[in-house]
mmCIF file of C-alpha atoms in Angstrom:
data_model
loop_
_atom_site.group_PDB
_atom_site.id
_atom_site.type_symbol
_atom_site.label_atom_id
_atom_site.label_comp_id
_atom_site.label_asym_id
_atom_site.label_seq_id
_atom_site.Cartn_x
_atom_site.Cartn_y
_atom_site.Cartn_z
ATOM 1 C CA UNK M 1 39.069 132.309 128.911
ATOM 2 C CA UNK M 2 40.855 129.206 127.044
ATOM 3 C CA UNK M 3 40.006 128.641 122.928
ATOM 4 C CA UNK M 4 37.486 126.018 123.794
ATOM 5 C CA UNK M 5 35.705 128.248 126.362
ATOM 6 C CA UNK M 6 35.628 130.746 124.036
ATOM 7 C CA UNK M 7 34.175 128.653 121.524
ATOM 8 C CA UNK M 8 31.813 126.535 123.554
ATOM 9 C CA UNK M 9 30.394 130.021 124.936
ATOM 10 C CA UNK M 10 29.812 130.907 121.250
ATOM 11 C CA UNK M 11 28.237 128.005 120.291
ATOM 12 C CA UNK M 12 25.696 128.535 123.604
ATOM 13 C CA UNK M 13 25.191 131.884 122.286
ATOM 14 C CA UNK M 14 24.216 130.836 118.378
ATOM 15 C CA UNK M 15 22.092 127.902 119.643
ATOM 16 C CA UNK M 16 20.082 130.822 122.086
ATOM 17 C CA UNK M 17 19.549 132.807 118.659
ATOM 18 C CA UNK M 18 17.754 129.760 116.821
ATOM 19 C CA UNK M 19 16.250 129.441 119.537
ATOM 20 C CA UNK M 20 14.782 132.422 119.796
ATOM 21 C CA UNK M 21 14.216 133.001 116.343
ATOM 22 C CA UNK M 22 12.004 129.659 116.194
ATOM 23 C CA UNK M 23 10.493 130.982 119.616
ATOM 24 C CA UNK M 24 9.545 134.361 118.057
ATOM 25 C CA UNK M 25 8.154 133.116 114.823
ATOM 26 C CA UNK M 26 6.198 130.474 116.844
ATOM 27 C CA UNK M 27 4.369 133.588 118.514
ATOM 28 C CA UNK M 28 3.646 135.739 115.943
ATOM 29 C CA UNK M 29 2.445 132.456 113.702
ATOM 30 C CA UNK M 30 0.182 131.253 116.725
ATOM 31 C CA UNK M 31 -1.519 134.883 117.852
ATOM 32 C CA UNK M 32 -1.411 138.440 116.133
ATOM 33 C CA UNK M 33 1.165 140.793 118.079
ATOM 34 C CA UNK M 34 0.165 142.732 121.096
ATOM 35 C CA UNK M 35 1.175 146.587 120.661
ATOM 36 C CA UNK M 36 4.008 146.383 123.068
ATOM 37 C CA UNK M 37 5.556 143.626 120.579
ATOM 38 C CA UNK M 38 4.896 145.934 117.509
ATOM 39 C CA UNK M 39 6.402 148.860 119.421
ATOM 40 C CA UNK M 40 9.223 146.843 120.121
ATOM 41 C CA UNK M 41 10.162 145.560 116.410
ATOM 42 C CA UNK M 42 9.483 149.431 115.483
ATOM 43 C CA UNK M 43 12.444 150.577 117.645
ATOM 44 C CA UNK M 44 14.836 147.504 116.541
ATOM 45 C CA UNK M 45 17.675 149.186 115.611
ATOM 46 C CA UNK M 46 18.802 148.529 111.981
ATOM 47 C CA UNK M 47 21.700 150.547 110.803
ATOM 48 C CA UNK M 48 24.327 148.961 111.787
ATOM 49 C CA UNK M 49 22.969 145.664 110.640
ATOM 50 C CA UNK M 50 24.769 143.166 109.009
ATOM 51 C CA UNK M 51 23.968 142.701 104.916
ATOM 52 C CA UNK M 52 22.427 139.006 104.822
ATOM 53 C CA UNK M 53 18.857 137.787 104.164
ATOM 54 C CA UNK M 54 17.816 137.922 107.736
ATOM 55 C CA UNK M 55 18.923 141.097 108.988
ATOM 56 C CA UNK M 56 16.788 142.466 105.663
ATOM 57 C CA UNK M 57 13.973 140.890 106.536
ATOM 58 C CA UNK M 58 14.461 142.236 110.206
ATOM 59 C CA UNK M 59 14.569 145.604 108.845
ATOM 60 C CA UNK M 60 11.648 145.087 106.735
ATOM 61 C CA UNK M 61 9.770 143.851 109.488
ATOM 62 C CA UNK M 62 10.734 146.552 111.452
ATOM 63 C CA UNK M 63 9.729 149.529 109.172
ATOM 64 C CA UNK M 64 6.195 147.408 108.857
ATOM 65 C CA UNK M 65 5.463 147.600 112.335
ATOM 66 C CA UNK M 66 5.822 150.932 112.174
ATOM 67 C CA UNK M 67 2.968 151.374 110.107
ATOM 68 C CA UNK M 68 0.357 149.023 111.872
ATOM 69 C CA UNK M 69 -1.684 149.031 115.181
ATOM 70 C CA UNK M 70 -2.879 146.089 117.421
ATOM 71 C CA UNK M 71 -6.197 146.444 116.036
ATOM 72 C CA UNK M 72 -4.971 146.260 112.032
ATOM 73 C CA UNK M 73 -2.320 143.415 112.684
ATOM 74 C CA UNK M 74 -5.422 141.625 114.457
ATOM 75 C CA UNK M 75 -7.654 142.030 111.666
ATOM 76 C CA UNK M 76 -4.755 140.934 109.143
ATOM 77 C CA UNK M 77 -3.728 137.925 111.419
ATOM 78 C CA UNK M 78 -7.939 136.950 111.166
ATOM 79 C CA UNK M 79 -7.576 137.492 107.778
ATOM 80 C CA UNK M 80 -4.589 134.858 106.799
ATOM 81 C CA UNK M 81 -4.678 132.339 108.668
ATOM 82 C CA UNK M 82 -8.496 132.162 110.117
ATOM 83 C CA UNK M 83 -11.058 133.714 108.125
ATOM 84 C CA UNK M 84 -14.900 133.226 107.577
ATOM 85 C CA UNK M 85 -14.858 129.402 107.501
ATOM 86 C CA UNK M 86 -11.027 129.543 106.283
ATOM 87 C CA UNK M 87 -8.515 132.125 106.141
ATOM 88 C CA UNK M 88 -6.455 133.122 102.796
ATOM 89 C CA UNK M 89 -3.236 130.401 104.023
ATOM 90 C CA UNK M 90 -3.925 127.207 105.779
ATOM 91 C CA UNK M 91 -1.160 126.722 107.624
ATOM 92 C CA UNK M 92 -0.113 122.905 108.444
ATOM 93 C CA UNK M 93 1.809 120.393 107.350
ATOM 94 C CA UNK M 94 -0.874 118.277 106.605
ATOM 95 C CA UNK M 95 -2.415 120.579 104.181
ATOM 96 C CA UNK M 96 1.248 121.704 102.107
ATOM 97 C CA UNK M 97 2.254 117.946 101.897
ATOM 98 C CA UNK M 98 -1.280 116.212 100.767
ATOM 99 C CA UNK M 99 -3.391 119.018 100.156
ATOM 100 C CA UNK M 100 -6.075 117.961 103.132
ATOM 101 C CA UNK M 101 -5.938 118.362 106.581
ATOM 102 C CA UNK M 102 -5.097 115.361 109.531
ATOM 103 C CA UNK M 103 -3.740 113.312 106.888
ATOM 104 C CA UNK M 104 -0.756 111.438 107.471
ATOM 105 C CA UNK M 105 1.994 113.984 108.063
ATOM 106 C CA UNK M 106 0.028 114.311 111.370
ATOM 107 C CA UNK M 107 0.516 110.811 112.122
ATOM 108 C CA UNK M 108 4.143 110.674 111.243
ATOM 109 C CA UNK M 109 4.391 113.870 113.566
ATOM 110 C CA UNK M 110 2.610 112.339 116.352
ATOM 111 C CA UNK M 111 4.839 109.473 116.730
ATOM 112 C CA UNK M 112 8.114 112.192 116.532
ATOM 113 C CA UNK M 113 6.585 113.828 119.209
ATOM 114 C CA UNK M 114 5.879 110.644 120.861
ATOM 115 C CA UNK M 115 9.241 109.202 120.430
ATOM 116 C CA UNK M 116 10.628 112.845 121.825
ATOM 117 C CA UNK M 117 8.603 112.683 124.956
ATOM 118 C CA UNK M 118 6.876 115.922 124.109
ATOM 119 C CA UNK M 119 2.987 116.358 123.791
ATOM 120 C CA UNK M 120 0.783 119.111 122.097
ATOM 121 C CA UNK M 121 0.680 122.489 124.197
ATOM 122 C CA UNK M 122 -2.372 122.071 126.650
ATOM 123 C CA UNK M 123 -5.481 124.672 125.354
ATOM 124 C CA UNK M 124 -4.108 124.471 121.876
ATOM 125 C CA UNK M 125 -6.981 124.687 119.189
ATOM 126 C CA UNK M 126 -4.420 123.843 116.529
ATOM 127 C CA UNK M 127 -3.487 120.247 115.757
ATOM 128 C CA UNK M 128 0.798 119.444 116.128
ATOM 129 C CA UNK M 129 1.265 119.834 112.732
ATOM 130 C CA UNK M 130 0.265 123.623 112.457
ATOM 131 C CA UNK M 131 3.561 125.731 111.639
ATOM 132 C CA UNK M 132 3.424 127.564 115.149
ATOM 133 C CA UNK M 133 3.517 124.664 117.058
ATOM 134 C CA UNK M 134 6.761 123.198 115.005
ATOM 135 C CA UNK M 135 8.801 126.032 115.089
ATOM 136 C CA UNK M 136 8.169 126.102 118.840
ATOM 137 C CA UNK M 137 8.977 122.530 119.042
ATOM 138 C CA UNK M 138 12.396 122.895 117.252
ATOM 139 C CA UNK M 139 13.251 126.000 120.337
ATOM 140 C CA UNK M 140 12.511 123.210 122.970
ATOM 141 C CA UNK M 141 15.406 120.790 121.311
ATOM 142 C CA UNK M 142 17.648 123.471 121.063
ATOM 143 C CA UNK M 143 17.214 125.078 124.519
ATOM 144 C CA UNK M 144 17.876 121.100 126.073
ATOM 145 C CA UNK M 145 20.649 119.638 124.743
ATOM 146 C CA UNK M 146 21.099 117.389 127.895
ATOM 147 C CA UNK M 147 17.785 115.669 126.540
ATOM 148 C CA UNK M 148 18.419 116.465 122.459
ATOM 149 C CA UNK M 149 20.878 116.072 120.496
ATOM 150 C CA UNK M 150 22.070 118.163 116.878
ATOM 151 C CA UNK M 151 20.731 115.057 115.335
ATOM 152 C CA UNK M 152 17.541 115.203 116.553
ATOM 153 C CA UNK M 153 16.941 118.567 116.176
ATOM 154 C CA UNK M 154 18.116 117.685 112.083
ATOM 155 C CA UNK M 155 15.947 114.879 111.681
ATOM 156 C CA UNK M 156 12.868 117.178 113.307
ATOM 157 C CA UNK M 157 13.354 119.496 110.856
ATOM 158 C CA UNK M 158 14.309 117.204 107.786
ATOM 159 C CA UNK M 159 11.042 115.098 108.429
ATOM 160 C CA UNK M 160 8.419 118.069 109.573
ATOM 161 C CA UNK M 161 9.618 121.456 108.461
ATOM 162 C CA UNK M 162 11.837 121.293 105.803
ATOM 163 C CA UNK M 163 9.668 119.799 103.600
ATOM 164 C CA UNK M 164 7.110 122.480 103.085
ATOM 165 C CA UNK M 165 7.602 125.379 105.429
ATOM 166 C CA UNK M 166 9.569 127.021 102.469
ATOM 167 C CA UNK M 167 6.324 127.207 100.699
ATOM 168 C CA UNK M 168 4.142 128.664 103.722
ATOM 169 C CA UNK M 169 6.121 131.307 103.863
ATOM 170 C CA UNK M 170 6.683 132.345 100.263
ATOM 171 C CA UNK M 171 2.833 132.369 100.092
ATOM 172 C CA UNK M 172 3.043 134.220 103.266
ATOM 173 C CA UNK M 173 5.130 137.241 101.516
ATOM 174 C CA UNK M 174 3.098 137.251 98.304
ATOM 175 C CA UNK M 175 -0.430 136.975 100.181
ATOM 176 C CA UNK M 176 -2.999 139.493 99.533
ATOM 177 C CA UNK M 177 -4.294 140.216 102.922
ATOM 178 C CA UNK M 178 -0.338 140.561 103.946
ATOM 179 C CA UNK M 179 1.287 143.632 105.131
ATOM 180 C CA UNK M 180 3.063 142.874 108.346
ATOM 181 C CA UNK M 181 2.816 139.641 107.810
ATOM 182 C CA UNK M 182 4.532 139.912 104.583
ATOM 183 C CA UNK M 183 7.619 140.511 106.434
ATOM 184 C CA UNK M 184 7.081 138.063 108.928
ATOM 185 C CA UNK M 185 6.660 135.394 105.776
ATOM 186 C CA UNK M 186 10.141 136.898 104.743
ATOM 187 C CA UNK M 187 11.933 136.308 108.090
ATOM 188 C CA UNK M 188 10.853 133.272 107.833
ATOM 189 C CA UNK M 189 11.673 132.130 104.757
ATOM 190 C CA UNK M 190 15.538 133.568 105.314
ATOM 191 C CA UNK M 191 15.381 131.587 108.624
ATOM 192 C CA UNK M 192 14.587 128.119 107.364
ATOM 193 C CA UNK M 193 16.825 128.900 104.854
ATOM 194 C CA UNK M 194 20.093 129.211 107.402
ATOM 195 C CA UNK M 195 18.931 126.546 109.339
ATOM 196 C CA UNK M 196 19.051 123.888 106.040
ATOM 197 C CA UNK M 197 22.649 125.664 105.393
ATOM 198 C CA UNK M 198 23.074 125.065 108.790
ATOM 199 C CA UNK M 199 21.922 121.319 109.110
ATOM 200 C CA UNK M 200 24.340 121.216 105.877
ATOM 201 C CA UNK M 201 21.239 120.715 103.784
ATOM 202 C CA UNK M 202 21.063 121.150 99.672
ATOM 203 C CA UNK M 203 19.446 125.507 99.412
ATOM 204 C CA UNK M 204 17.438 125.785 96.157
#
């Protein structure tokens, strides 16, 4: 294999693992974990892992779904982001930005996703704007880079992540209702982290 096969193969291989990270936080943001998925993330295997942010919070999320069932992540899952009327986080962009929901970070989104060809996923309950339905977005442009390019995915993110996912998930970690989840918020929070160092983006 030549240097530039090498490296375009690498490349393919980083751009699967955003991917996949976007596509796995998009799941457990949209629906509480199924136990096969909790069994799963209980056998990761984390001793060998490498010491940065994300494999931490990998580990932490792994020793957490140790310690949970279906039933309990369910009932934490109601707990944070649905509730009796509301749930403990609200999570959209609408509400971080302006403090109200379908205000006009919803608009702006809708014409991104307009201008991107894409449309909200059929059966969804959840306007664009909630987090689940971003981060899943952001896997679509990376997985087609025939129909995206790096600078779309970047202005995606600057526009309709970037700007207050940061804060979702720091509440996420430090909610009281959290214990899974908790880890989840910190995965996050290390993720959209690399990805700003990785759209070569200012990190606080």
């Amino acid at each position: 294999m030549s240097e530039i096969d090498s490296g375009t193969a690498e490349h393919q291989d980083n751009q699967g693992l955003r991917a996949d990270c976007y596509l796995f936080l998009a799941a457990l943001l949209n629906q509480a974990p199924p136990q096969a998925q909790l069994d799963a993330l209980a056998q990761l295997d984390t001793d060998n892992a490498p010491q940065d942010d994300i494999a931490a919070a990998w580990c932490s999320l792994s020793s957490r779904a140790k310690q949970v069932t279906e039933a309990s992540a369910g009932e934490e899952f109601f707990a944070l982001f649905v509730g009796l009327g509301r749930g403990e986080l609200v999570p959209f962009g609408s509400w971080y930005v302006t403090g109200y929901l379908q205000e006009y970070p919803l608009s702006d989104l809708r014409d991104s996703l307009n201008q991107l060809g894409l449309t909200r996923e059929q059966g969804s309950t959840n306007t664009e704007d909630h987090i689940a339905q971003l981060l899943a977005v952001m896997a679509t442009l990376i997985v087609n880079p025939d129909s995206y390019s790096d600078e779309q995915q970047q202005d995606f993110f600057l526009q309709h992540l970037a700007p207050w996912s940061e804060r979702l998930f720091s509440d996420l970690i430090s909610a009281k209702t959290a214990d899974l989840y908790s880890a989840v918020g910190e995965l996050g929070l290390a993720f959209i982290t690399f990805e700003k160092q990785y759209f070569g983006m200012p990190v606080e």
